[in-house]
Short mmCIF file of C-alpha atoms and ligand atoms in Angstrom, two decimals:
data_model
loop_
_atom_site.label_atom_id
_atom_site.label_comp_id
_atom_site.label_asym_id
_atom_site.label_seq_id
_atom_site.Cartn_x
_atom_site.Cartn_y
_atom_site.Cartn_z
CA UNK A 1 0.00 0.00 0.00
CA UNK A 2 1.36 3.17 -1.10
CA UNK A 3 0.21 7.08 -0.64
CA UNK A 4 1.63 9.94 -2.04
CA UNK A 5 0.69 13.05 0.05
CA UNK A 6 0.68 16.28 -1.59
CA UNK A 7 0.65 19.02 1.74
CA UNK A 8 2.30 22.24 2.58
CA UNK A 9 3.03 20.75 5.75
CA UNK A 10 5.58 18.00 4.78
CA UNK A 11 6.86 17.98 8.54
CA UNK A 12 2.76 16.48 9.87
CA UNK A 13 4.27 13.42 8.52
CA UNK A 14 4.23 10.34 9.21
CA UNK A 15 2.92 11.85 12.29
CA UNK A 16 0.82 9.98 13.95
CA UNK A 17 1.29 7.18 11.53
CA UNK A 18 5.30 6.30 12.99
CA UNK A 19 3.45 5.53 16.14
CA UNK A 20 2.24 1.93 17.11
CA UNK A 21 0.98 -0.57 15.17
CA UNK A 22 0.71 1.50 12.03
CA UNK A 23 4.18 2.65 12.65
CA UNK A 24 5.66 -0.75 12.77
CA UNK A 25 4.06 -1.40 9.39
CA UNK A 26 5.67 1.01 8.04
CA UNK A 27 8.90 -0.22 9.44
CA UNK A 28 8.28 -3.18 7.74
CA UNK A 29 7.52 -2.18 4.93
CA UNK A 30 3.87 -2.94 4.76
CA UNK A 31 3.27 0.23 3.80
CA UNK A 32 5.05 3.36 2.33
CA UNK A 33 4.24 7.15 1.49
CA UNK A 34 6.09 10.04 -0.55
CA UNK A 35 5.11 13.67 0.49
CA UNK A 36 5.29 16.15 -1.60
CA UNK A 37 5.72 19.80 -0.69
CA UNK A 38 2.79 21.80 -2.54
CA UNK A 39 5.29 24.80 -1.83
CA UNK A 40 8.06 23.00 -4.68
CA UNK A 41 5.20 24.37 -6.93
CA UNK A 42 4.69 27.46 -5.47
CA UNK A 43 4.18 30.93 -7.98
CA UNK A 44 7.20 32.94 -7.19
CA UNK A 45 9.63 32.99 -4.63
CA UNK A 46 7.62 33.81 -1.51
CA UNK A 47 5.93 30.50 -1.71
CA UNK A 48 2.64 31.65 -2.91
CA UNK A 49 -0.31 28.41 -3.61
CA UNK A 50 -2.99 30.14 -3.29
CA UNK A 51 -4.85 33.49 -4.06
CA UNK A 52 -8.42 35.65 -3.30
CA UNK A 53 -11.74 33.82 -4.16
CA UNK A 54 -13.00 35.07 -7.54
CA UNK A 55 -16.82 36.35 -6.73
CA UNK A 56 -15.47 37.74 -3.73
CA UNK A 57 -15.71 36.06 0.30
CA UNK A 58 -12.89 35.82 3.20
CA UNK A 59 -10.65 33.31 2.83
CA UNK A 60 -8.15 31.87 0.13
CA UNK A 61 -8.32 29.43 -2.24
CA UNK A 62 -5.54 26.57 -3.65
CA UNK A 63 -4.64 27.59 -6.81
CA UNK A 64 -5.32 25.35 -9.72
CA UNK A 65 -2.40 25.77 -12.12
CA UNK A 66 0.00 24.81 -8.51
CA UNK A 67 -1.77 21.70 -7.34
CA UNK A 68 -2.05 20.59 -11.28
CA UNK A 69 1.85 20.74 -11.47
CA UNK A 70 2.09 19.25 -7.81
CA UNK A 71 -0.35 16.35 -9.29
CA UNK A 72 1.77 15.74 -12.92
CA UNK A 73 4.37 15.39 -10.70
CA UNK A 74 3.47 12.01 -9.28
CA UNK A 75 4.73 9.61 -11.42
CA UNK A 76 1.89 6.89 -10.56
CA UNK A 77 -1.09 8.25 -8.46
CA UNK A 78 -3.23 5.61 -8.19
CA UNK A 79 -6.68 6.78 -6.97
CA UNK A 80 -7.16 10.81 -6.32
CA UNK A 81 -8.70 11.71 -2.78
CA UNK A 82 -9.46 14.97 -1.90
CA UNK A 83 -9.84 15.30 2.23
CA UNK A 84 -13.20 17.91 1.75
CA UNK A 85 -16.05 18.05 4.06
CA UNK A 86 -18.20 17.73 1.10
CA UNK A 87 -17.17 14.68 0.28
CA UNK A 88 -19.10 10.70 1.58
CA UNK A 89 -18.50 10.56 5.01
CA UNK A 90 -15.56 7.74 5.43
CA UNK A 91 -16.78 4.79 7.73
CA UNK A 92 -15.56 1.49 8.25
CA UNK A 93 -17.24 -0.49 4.95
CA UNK A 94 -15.60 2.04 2.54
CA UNK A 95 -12.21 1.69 4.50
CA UNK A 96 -12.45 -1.93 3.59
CA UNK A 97 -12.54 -1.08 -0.06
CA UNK A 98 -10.15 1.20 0.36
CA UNK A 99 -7.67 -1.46 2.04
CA UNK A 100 -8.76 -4.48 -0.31
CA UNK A 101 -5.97 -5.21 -2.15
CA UNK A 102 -3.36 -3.69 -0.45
CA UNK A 103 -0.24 -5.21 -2.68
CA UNK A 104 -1.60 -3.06 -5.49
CA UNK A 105 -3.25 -0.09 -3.78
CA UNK A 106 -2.12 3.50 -4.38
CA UNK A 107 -3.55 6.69 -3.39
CA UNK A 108 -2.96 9.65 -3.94
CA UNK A 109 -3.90 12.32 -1.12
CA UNK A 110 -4.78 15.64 -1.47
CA UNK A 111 -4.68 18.29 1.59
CA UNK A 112 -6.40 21.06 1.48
CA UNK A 113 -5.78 24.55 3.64
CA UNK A 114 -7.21 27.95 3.44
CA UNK A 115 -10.92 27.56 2.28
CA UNK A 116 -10.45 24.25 0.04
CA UNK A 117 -8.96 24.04 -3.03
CA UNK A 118 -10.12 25.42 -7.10
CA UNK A 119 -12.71 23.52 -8.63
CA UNK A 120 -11.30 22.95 -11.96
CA UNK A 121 -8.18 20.39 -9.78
CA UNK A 122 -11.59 18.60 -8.39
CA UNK A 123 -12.83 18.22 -12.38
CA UNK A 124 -9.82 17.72 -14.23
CA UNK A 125 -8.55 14.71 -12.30
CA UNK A 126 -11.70 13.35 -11.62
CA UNK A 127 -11.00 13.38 -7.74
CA UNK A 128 -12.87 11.54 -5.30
CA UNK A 129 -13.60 14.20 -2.39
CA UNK A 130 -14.04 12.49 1.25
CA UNK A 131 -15.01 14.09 4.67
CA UNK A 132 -13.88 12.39 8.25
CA UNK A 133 -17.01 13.74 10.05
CA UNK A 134 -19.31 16.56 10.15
CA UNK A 135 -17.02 19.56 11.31
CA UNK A 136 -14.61 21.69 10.03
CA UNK A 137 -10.94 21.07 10.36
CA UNK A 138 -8.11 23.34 9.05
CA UNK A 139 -6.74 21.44 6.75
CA UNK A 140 -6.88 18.05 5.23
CA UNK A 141 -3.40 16.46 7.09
CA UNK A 142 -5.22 14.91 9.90
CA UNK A 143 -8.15 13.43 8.03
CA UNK A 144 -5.18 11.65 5.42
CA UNK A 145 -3.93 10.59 8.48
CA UNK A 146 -7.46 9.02 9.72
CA UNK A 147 -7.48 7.10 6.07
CA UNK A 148 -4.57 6.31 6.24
CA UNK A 149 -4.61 4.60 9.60
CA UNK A 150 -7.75 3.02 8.66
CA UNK A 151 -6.83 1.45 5.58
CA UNK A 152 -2.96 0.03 7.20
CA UNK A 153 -4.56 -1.70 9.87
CA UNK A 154 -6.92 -3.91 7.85
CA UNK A 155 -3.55 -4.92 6.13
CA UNK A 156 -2.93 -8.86 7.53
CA UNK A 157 -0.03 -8.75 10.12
CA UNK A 158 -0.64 -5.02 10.98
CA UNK A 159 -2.30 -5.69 14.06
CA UNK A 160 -1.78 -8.36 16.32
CA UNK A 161 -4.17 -11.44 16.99
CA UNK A 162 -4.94 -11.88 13.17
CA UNK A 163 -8.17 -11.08 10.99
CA UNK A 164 -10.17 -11.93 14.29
CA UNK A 165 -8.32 -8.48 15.89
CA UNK A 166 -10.06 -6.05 13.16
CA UNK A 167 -13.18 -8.00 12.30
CA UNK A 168 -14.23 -8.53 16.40
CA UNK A 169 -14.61 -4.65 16.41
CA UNK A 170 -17.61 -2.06 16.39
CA UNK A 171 -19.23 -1.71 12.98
CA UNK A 172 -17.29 -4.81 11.76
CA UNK A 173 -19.65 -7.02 13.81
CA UNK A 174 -23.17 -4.76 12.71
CA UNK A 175 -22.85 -2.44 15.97
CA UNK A 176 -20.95 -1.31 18.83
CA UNK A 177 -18.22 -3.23 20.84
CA UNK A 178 -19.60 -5.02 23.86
CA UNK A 179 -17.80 -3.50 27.12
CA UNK A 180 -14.38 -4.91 28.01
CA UNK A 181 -12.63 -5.84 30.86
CA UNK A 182 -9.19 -6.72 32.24
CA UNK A 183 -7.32 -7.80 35.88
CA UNK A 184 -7.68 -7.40 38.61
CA UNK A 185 -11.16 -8.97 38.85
CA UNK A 186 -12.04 -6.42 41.34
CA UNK A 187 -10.98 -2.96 41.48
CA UNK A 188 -12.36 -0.29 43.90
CA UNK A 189 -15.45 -2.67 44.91
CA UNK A 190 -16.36 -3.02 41.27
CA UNK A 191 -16.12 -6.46 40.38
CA UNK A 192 -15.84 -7.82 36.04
CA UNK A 193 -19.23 -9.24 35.19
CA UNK A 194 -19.62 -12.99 36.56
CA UNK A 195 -20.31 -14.88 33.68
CA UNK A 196 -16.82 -13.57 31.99
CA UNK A 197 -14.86 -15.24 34.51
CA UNK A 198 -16.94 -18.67 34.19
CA UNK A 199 -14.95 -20.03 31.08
CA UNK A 200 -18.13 -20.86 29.56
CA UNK A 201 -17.95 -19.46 25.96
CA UNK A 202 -20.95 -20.28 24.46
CA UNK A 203 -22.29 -17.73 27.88
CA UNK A 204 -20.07 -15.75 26.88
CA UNK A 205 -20.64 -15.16 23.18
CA UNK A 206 -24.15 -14.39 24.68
CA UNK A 207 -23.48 -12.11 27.12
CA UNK A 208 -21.59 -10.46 24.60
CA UNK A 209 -23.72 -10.28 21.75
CA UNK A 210 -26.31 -9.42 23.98
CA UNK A 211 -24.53 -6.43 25.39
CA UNK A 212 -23.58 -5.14 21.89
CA UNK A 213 -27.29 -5.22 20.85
CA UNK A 214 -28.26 -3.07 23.98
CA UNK A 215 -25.39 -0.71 23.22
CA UNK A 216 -26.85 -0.23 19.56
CA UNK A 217 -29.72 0.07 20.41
CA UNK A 218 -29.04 2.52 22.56
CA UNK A 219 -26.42 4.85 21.04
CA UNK A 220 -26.78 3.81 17.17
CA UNK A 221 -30.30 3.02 16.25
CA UNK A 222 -28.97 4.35 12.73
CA UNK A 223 -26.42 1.33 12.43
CA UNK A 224 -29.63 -1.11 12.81
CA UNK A 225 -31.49 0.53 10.06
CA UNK A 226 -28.34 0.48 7.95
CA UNK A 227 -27.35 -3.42 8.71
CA UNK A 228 -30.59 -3.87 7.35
CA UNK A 229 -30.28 -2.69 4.43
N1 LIG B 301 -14.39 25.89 3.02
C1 LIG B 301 -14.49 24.49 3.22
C2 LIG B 301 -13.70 24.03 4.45
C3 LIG B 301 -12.23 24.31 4.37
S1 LIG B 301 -11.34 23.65 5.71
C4 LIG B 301 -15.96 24.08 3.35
O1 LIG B 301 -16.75 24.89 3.83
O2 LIG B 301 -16.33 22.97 2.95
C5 LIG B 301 -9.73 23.49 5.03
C6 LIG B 301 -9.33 22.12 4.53
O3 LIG B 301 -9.41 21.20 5.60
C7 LIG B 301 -10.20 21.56 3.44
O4 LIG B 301 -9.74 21.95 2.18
C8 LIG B 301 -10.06 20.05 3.64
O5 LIG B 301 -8.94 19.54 2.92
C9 LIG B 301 -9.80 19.93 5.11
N2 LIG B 301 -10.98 19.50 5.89
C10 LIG B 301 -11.72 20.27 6.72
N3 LIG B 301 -12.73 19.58 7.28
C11 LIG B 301 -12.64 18.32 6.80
C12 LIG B 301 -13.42 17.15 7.01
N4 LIG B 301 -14.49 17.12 7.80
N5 LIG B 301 -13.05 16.02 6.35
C13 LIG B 301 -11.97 16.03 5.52
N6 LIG B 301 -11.20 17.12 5.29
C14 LIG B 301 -11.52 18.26 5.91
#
């Protein structure tokens, strides 16, 4: 899995992503990125990408004819993503088309700063545009770092205990995770549910299923509705 990261903030990287399992990976090898420095492609020598909105408004815009040289120079970009609140919101199903064959899988990331980016870059390279959540961040570095870690750790080997690990989580298995639990049996007069310590599994699998229905019910109605789709 490869991503080329166009940014004019090379130094975010890897960021987050050196940490952990994710970081490990890319140890490994299991993964690798290139960033490239928007600014290379800047209009003159003060580093200028971007410029007022035409039609008027605060804030500046990405200019086209800089990202478009930033994007020719990526010798194989695989799949265009622009990190835009506009965009599908990401969630875990499209994460595992994203991450489906990882051997062959390269993306291309574009961050955005300012107030977003010009059209015509959205049109011209037919880029898919994809939002992390319903709020506004300032630029697109930490939501290529959300897809990013998303995609590497449905890679096999990323993260420990196997294809069990990522597919025993919330959404994976139709709703939320069922509570968890850990020694010492009993801390501050709170003791770990009974029927976890009773080595019983098929109880268990109840229990748990049972709490993860509750917890849907409760906090994700919308997941029900969408599992039965
Ligand atoms: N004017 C834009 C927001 C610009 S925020 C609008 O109203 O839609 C600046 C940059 O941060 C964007 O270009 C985008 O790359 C990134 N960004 C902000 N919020 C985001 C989100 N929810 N998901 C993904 N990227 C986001």
């Amino acid at each position: 899995m490869h991503f080329n990261i166009l940014t004019v903030f090379p130094e975010m990287f890897p960021g987050t992503l050196g940490a952990g399992v994710v970081g490990r990976a890319l140890a490994d090898g299991i993964w690798s990125y290139k960033v490239i420095n928007i600014r290379d492609f800047a209009i003159n020598e003060y580093g200028s990408v971007d410029d007022a909105q035409f039609g008027g408004g605060a804030g500046m815009v990405m200019r086209p004819d800089v990202l478009g040289d930033a994007l020719d120079s990526v010798k194989n970009p695989g799949k265009i993503i622009y990190f835009s609140p506009r965009g599908p919101r990401l969630d875990q199903k499209m994460v595992r088309g994203f991450a489906e064959n990882p051997k062959d899988a390269t993306y291309t990331l574009l961050c955005g700063r300012y107030e977003g980016i010009d059209q015509r870059v959205i049109d011209a390279y037919n880029i898919m545009e994809l939002s992390i959540g319903d709020y506004i961040l300032s630029g697109g570095e930490i939501a290529a770092q959300v897809f990013i870690d998303s995609c590497v750790r449905l890679v096999d080997n990323v993260v420990g205990g196997g294809a069990d690990a990522t597919a025993n989580e919330s959404f994976e298995i139709g709703g939320l995770e069922w509570p968890l639990y850990t020694r010492p049996s009993v801390w501050r007069g709170q003791s770990v549910p009974e029927v976890l310590l009773s080595g019983h599994h098929g109880n268990i699998e109840r229990w748990r299923k049972q709490q993860s229905d509750d917890l849907t019910k409760q906090r994700r109605p919308d997941l029900i509705k969408e599992n039965k789709k």
